[in-house]
CSV table of C-alpha atoms in Angstrom, one decimal:
chain,number,residue,atom,x,y,z
T,1,UNK,CA,132.0,166.7,-40.4
T,2,UNK,CA,133.5,166.4,-43.8
T,3,UNK,CA,133.7,162.8,-45.0
T,4,UNK,CA,135.7,162.4,-48.2
T,5,UNK,CA,134.2,160.7,-51.2
T,6,UNK,CA,136.9,159.0,-53.2
T,7,UNK,CA,137.2,159.2,-57.0
T,8,UNK,CA,137.6,156.1,-59.1
T,9,UNK,CA,141.3,156.9,-59.4
T,10,UNK,CA,141.6,157.2,-55.5
T,11,UNK,CA,139.6,154.0,-55.0
T,12,UNK,CA,142.1,152.2,-57.3
T,13,UNK,CA,145.0,153.4,-55.2
T,14,UNK,CA,143.2,152.5,-52.0
T,15,UNK,CA,142.6,149.0,-53.5
T,16,UNK,CA,146.2,148.5,-54.2
T,17,UNK,CA,147.3,149.8,-50.8
T,18,UNK,CA,144.9,147.5,-49.0
T,19,UNK,CA,145.8,144.5,-51.3
T,20,UNK,CA,149.4,144.8,-50.2
T,21,UNK,CA,148.5,145.1,-46.5
T,22,UNK,CA,146.3,141.9,-46.8
T,23,UNK,CA,149.4,140.1,-48.1
T,24,UNK,CA,151.5,141.5,-45.3
T,25,UNK,CA,149.0,140.3,-42.7
T,26,UNK,CA,148.8,136.9,-44.2
T,27,UNK,CA,152.6,136.5,-43.9
T,28,UNK,CA,152.6,137.9,-40.4
T,29,UNK,CA,149.9,135.4,-39.4
T,30,UNK,CA,152.0,132.5,-40.7
T,31,UNK,CA,154.9,133.7,-38.4
T,32,UNK,CA,152.8,133.6,-35.2
T,33,UNK,CA,154.0,130.7,-33.0
T,34,UNK,CA,155.2,130.1,-29.4
T,35,UNK,CA,158.8,131.5,-29.0
T,36,UNK,CA,158.6,134.4,-31.4
T,37,UNK,CA,159.1,137.9,-29.8
T,38,UNK,CA,156.8,140.8,-30.4
T,39,UNK,CA,159.9,142.7,-31.6
T,40,UNK,CA,160.6,140.0,-34.2
T,41,UNK,CA,157.0,140.4,-35.5
T,42,UNK,CA,157.4,144.1,-35.8
T,43,UNK,CA,160.7,143.8,-37.7
T,44,UNK,CA,159.2,141.3,-40.1
T,45,UNK,CA,156.2,143.5,-40.6
T,46,UNK,CA,158.3,146.6,-41.5
T,47,UNK,CA,160.5,144.5,-43.8
T,48,UNK,CA,157.5,143.2,-45.6
T,49,UNK,CA,155.9,146.6,-46.0
T,50,UNK,CA,159.1,148.2,-47.3
T,51,UNK,CA,159.6,145.2,-49.7
T,52,UNK,CA,156.5,146.4,-51.6
T,53,UNK,CA,157.9,149.8,-51.9
T,54,UNK,CA,155.5,151.1,-49.2
T,55,UNK,CA,155.9,153.0,-45.9
T,56,UNK,CA,154.6,151.8,-42.5
T,57,UNK,CA,152.1,154.4,-41.6
T,58,UNK,CA,152.2,153.7,-37.8
T,59,UNK,CA,155.9,154.2,-37.5
T,60,UNK,CA,156.5,157.6,-35.6
T,61,UNK,CA,152.7,158.4,-36.0
T,62,UNK,CA,152.2,160.8,-33.1
T,63,UNK,CA,155.5,159.3,-31.7
T,64,UNK,CA,154.6,155.6,-31.8
T,65,UNK,CA,158.0,153.8,-31.9
T,66,UNK,CA,157.2,150.8,-34.1
T,67,UNK,CA,155.6,149.7,-37.5
T,68,UNK,CA,153.2,147.0,-36.1
T,69,UNK,CA,151.1,147.4,-33.0
T,70,UNK,CA,151.4,144.0,-31.2
T,71,UNK,CA,149.0,143.6,-28.3
T,72,UNK,CA,149.0,140.4,-26.2
T,73,UNK,CA,146.3,138.9,-24.0
T,74,UNK,CA,144.8,141.8,-22.0
T,75,UNK,CA,146.4,144.4,-24.2
T,76,UNK,CA,143.6,145.9,-26.3
T,77,UNK,CA,145.6,148.0,-28.8
T,78,UNK,CA,148.9,149.8,-29.4
T,79,UNK,CA,151.1,147.4,-27.7
T,80,UNK,CA,154.7,148.3,-28.2
T,81,UNK,CA,156.8,145.5,-29.6
T,82,UNK,CA,159.9,144.3,-27.8
T,83,UNK,CA,162.6,141.7,-28.4
T,84,UNK,CA,162.1,140.7,-24.7
T,85,UNK,CA,158.4,140.0,-25.0
T,86,UNK,CA,158.1,136.3,-26.0
T,87,UNK,CA,154.8,134.8,-27.1
T,88,UNK,CA,153.9,131.6,-25.3
T,89,UNK,CA,151.5,128.7,-26.0
T,90,UNK,CA,148.0,129.8,-25.1
T,91,UNK,CA,148.5,133.5,-25.6
T,92,UNK,CA,146.4,135.5,-28.0
T,93,UNK,CA,148.0,138.3,-30.0
T,94,UNK,CA,146.5,141.2,-31.9
T,95,UNK,CA,148.4,142.7,-34.8
T,96,UNK,CA,147.3,146.1,-36.1
T,97,UNK,CA,149.2,147.2,-39.2
T,98,UNK,CA,148.9,149.8,-41.9
T,99,UNK,CA,150.9,151.2,-44.8
T,100,UNK,CA,151.0,154.0,-47.4
T,101,UNK,CA,151.0,153.3,-51.1
T,102,UNK,CA,151.3,156.3,-53.4
T,103,UNK,CA,149.9,158.6,-50.7
T,104,UNK,CA,147.0,156.3,-49.7
T,105,UNK,CA,146.6,154.6,-46.4
T,106,UNK,CA,145.4,151.2,-45.5
T,107,UNK,CA,144.7,149.8,-42.0
T,108,UNK,CA,143.7,146.4,-40.8
T,109,UNK,CA,144.0,144.2,-37.6
T,110,UNK,CA,143.7,140.5,-36.7
T,111,UNK,CA,143.9,138.6,-33.5
T,112,UNK,CA,145.7,135.2,-33.6
T,113,UNK,CA,145.9,132.3,-31.2
T,114,UNK,CA,149.5,131.4,-30.2
T,115,UNK,CA,149.5,127.6,-30.5
T,116,UNK,CA,146.6,125.9,-28.7
T,117,UNK,CA,144.4,128.3,-26.8
T,118,UNK,CA,141.5,127.9,-24.4
T,119,UNK,CA,137.9,127.5,-25.8
T,120,UNK,CA,137.1,130.8,-24.2
T,121,UNK,CA,139.9,132.6,-26.0
T,122,UNK,CA,139.1,131.0,-29.3
T,123,UNK,CA,135.4,132.1,-28.9
T,124,UNK,CA,136.4,135.7,-28.2
T,125,UNK,CA,138.6,135.8,-31.3
T,126,UNK,CA,135.8,134.3,-33.5
T,127,UNK,CA,133.1,136.6,-32.0
T,128,UNK,CA,135.2,139.6,-32.5
T,129,UNK,CA,135.8,138.7,-36.1
T,130,UNK,CA,132.2,137.9,-36.8
T,131,UNK,CA,131.0,141.1,-35.1
T,132,UNK,CA,132.8,143.0,-38.0
T,133,UNK,CA,130.7,141.0,-40.5
T,134,UNK,CA,127.5,141.7,-38.6
T,135,UNK,CA,128.3,145.4,-38.6
T,136,UNK,CA,129.2,145.7,-42.4
T,137,UNK,CA,125.7,144.2,-43.3
T,138,UNK,CA,124.8,147.9,-42.9
T,139,UNK,CA,127.9,149.4,-44.6
T,140,UNK,CA,126.1,150.4,-47.8
T,141,UNK,CA,124.8,153.5,-49.4
T,142,UNK,CA,121.6,154.7,-47.9
T,143,UNK,CA,122.2,153.1,-44.4
T,144,UNK,CA,123.3,155.2,-41.5
T,145,UNK,CA,126.7,155.1,-39.9
T,146,UNK,CA,125.5,154.0,-36.5
T,147,UNK,CA,123.6,151.1,-38.0
T,148,UNK,CA,127.0,149.5,-38.1
T,149,UNK,CA,127.8,150.4,-34.5
T,150,UNK,CA,124.6,149.0,-33.2
T,151,UNK,CA,124.9,145.7,-35.1
T,152,UNK,CA,128.4,145.2,-33.7
T,153,UNK,CA,127.3,146.0,-30.2
T,154,UNK,CA,124.2,143.8,-30.3
T,155,UNK,CA,126.1,140.8,-31.5
T,156,UNK,CA,128.8,141.0,-28.9
T,157,UNK,CA,126.4,141.6,-26.1
T,158,UNK,CA,124.8,138.2,-26.8
T,159,UNK,CA,128.1,136.7,-25.5
T,160,UNK,CA,128.3,138.9,-22.5
T,161,UNK,CA,131.4,140.7,-23.8
T,162,UNK,CA,132.5,144.3,-23.2
T,163,UNK,CA,132.6,146.5,-26.2
T,164,UNK,CA,135.4,149.0,-25.9
T,165,UNK,CA,134.1,152.6,-25.8
T,166,UNK,CA,137.3,154.7,-25.5
T,167,UNK,CA,138.6,153.7,-28.9
T,168,UNK,CA,136.7,153.7,-32.3
T,169,UNK,CA,137.1,153.1,-36.0
T,170,UNK,CA,137.6,155.9,-38.5
T,171,UNK,CA,137.5,157.1,-42.0
T,172,UNK,CA,140.7,156.6,-44.0
T,173,UNK,CA,142.3,157.8,-47.2
T,174,UNK,CA,145.2,160.3,-47.7
T,175,UNK,CA,145.3,160.5,-43.9
T,176,UNK,CA,145.3,157.5,-41.6
T,177,UNK,CA,142.5,159.0,-39.5
T,178,UNK,CA,139.8,160.9,-41.2
T,179,UNK,CA,136.1,161.6,-40.4
T,180,UNK,CA,133.9,160.0,-39.4
T,181,UNK,CA,134.6,158.3,-36.1
T,182,UNK,CA,132.9,154.9,-36.0
T,183,UNK,CA,131.9,153.6,-32.6
T,184,UNK,CA,131.5,149.9,-32.1
T,185,UNK,CA,129.0,150.4,-29.2
T,186,UNK,CA,125.4,151.2,-29.3
T,187,UNK,CA,124.4,154.8,-30.4
T,188,UNK,CA,121.1,156.5,-29.8
T,189,UNK,CA,121.3,158.7,-32.9
T,190,UNK,CA,121.4,157.5,-36.4
T,191,UNK,CA,124.6,159.2,-37.6
T,192,UNK,CA,125.4,160.3,-41.1
T,193,UNK,CA,124.0,158.7,-44.1
T,194,UNK,CA,126.5,156.5,-45.9
T,195,UNK,CA,127.5,157.3,-49.5
T,196,UNK,CA,129.2,155.3,-52.2
T,197,UNK,CA,132.9,156.3,-52.3
T,198,UNK,CA,133.4,156.5,-48.6
T,199,UNK,CA,136.4,154.4,-47.2
T,200,UNK,CA,136.1,153.3,-43.6
T,201,UNK,CA,138.3,151.5,-41.2
T,202,UNK,CA,135.8,149.5,-39.1
T,203,UNK,CA,137.4,147.8,-36.0
T,204,UNK,CA,135.6,146.1,-33.3
T,205,UNK,CA,137.7,145.9,-30.0
T,206,UNK,CA,136.1,143.4,-27.7
T,207,UNK,CA,136.9,142.4,-24.2
T,208,UNK,CA,136.0,139.2,-22.4
T,209,UNK,CA,135.1,141.2,-19.4
T,210,UNK,CA,134.3,144.9,-18.8
T,211,UNK,CA,134.4,147.4,-21.6
T,212,UNK,CA,136.5,149.7,-19.5
T,213,UNK,CA,140.2,150.2,-20.4
T,214,UNK,CA,143.3,151.9,-19.0
T,215,UNK,CA,146.4,153.3,-20.5
T,216,UNK,CA,149.8,152.1,-19.3
T,217,UNK,CA,152.6,154.5,-18.3
T,218,UNK,CA,154.1,154.3,-21.9
T,219,UNK,CA,151.1,156.4,-22.9
T,220,UNK,CA,150.3,153.9,-25.8
T,221,UNK,CA,149.5,150.4,-24.6
T,222,UNK,CA,145.7,150.1,-23.8
T,223,UNK,CA,144.8,147.2,-21.5
T,224,UNK,CA,141.5,145.9,-20.1
T,225,UNK,CA,140.6,147.4,-16.7
T,226,UNK,CA,139.9,144.0,-15.2
T,227,UNK,CA,142.8,142.0,-16.8
T,228,UNK,CA,140.5,140.1,-19.1
T,229,UNK,CA,141.5,139.1,-22.6
T,230,UNK,CA,140.8,141.4,-25.6
T,231,UNK,CA,140.5,140.8,-29.3
T,232,UNK,CA,140.6,143.2,-32.3
T,233,UNK,CA,139.5,142.7,-35.9
T,234,UNK,CA,139.6,145.5,-38.5
T,235,UNK,CA,139.4,146.0,-42.2
T,236,UNK,CA,139.3,149.0,-44.6
T,237,UNK,CA,136.0,149.0,-46.3
T,238,UNK,CA,134.7,150.8,-49.4
T,239,UNK,CA,131.1,151.9,-49.4
T,240,UNK,CA,129.3,151.1,-52.7
T,241,UNK,CA,125.8,151.3,-54.1
T,242,UNK,CA,125.5,147.6,-53.3
T,243,UNK,CA,127.4,145.3,-51.0
T,244,UNK,CA,130.5,146.8,-49.2
T,245,UNK,CA,133.9,146.0,-50.7
T,246,UNK,CA,136.3,144.8,-48.0
T,247,UNK,CA,139.6,146.1,-49.3
T,248,UNK,CA,142.0,144.4,-46.9
T,249,UNK,CA,140.9,140.8,-47.3
T,250,UNK,CA,143.1,138.6,-49.6
T,251,UNK,CA,142.0,138.4,-53.1
T,252,UNK,CA,140.6,134.9,-53.7
């Protein structure tokens, strides 16, 4: 496994790519409301990405037909947007987006409530988000990769949730998917030792019920096997000698 260590110049390009993506996500989040179609979300996302002079890295990636993955309710990831799919009050929707800036990729995902949602749905969204932060307590030089996996898993298991096993996080840089793969579920080995300069896309995908998933006939959309709700939270993270730098959060 060859995990790339980014130079200072590369890190600066990654920071800018991720900063732009954070701004895109913030604007997409503001657009989420009952009555909007998933196709409209995708069109807005592509327009925003291109307005910054960037390219949506999901569009045509391995044949994926859109710029933003829009996954609703029991859809875990890779939902294909459609003008006919209208969000309704009480839905939850996961937006997974990425872009390329001067050859460098960024990747992030958020799950949003559509209007007022049930307490159970709101908790799933919040636990999924928090599980990311539990994981990155170990995203620092000297820790091992699977320390992150085990922390995410342990936190979500406290709520009885299923941690998706068929899909994992990944390294990122000049390619959207680089080594290493980053499971969100418990591992019995320690994994590689983390080094400053690694850039990782850490992305818990958490189901209210079973961890098991199935692919729909479009060969993209992944749904929960039991029809339960699913949430997704992802950021691109830089490993440093100290605390990790979350590159795809808005600059405060």
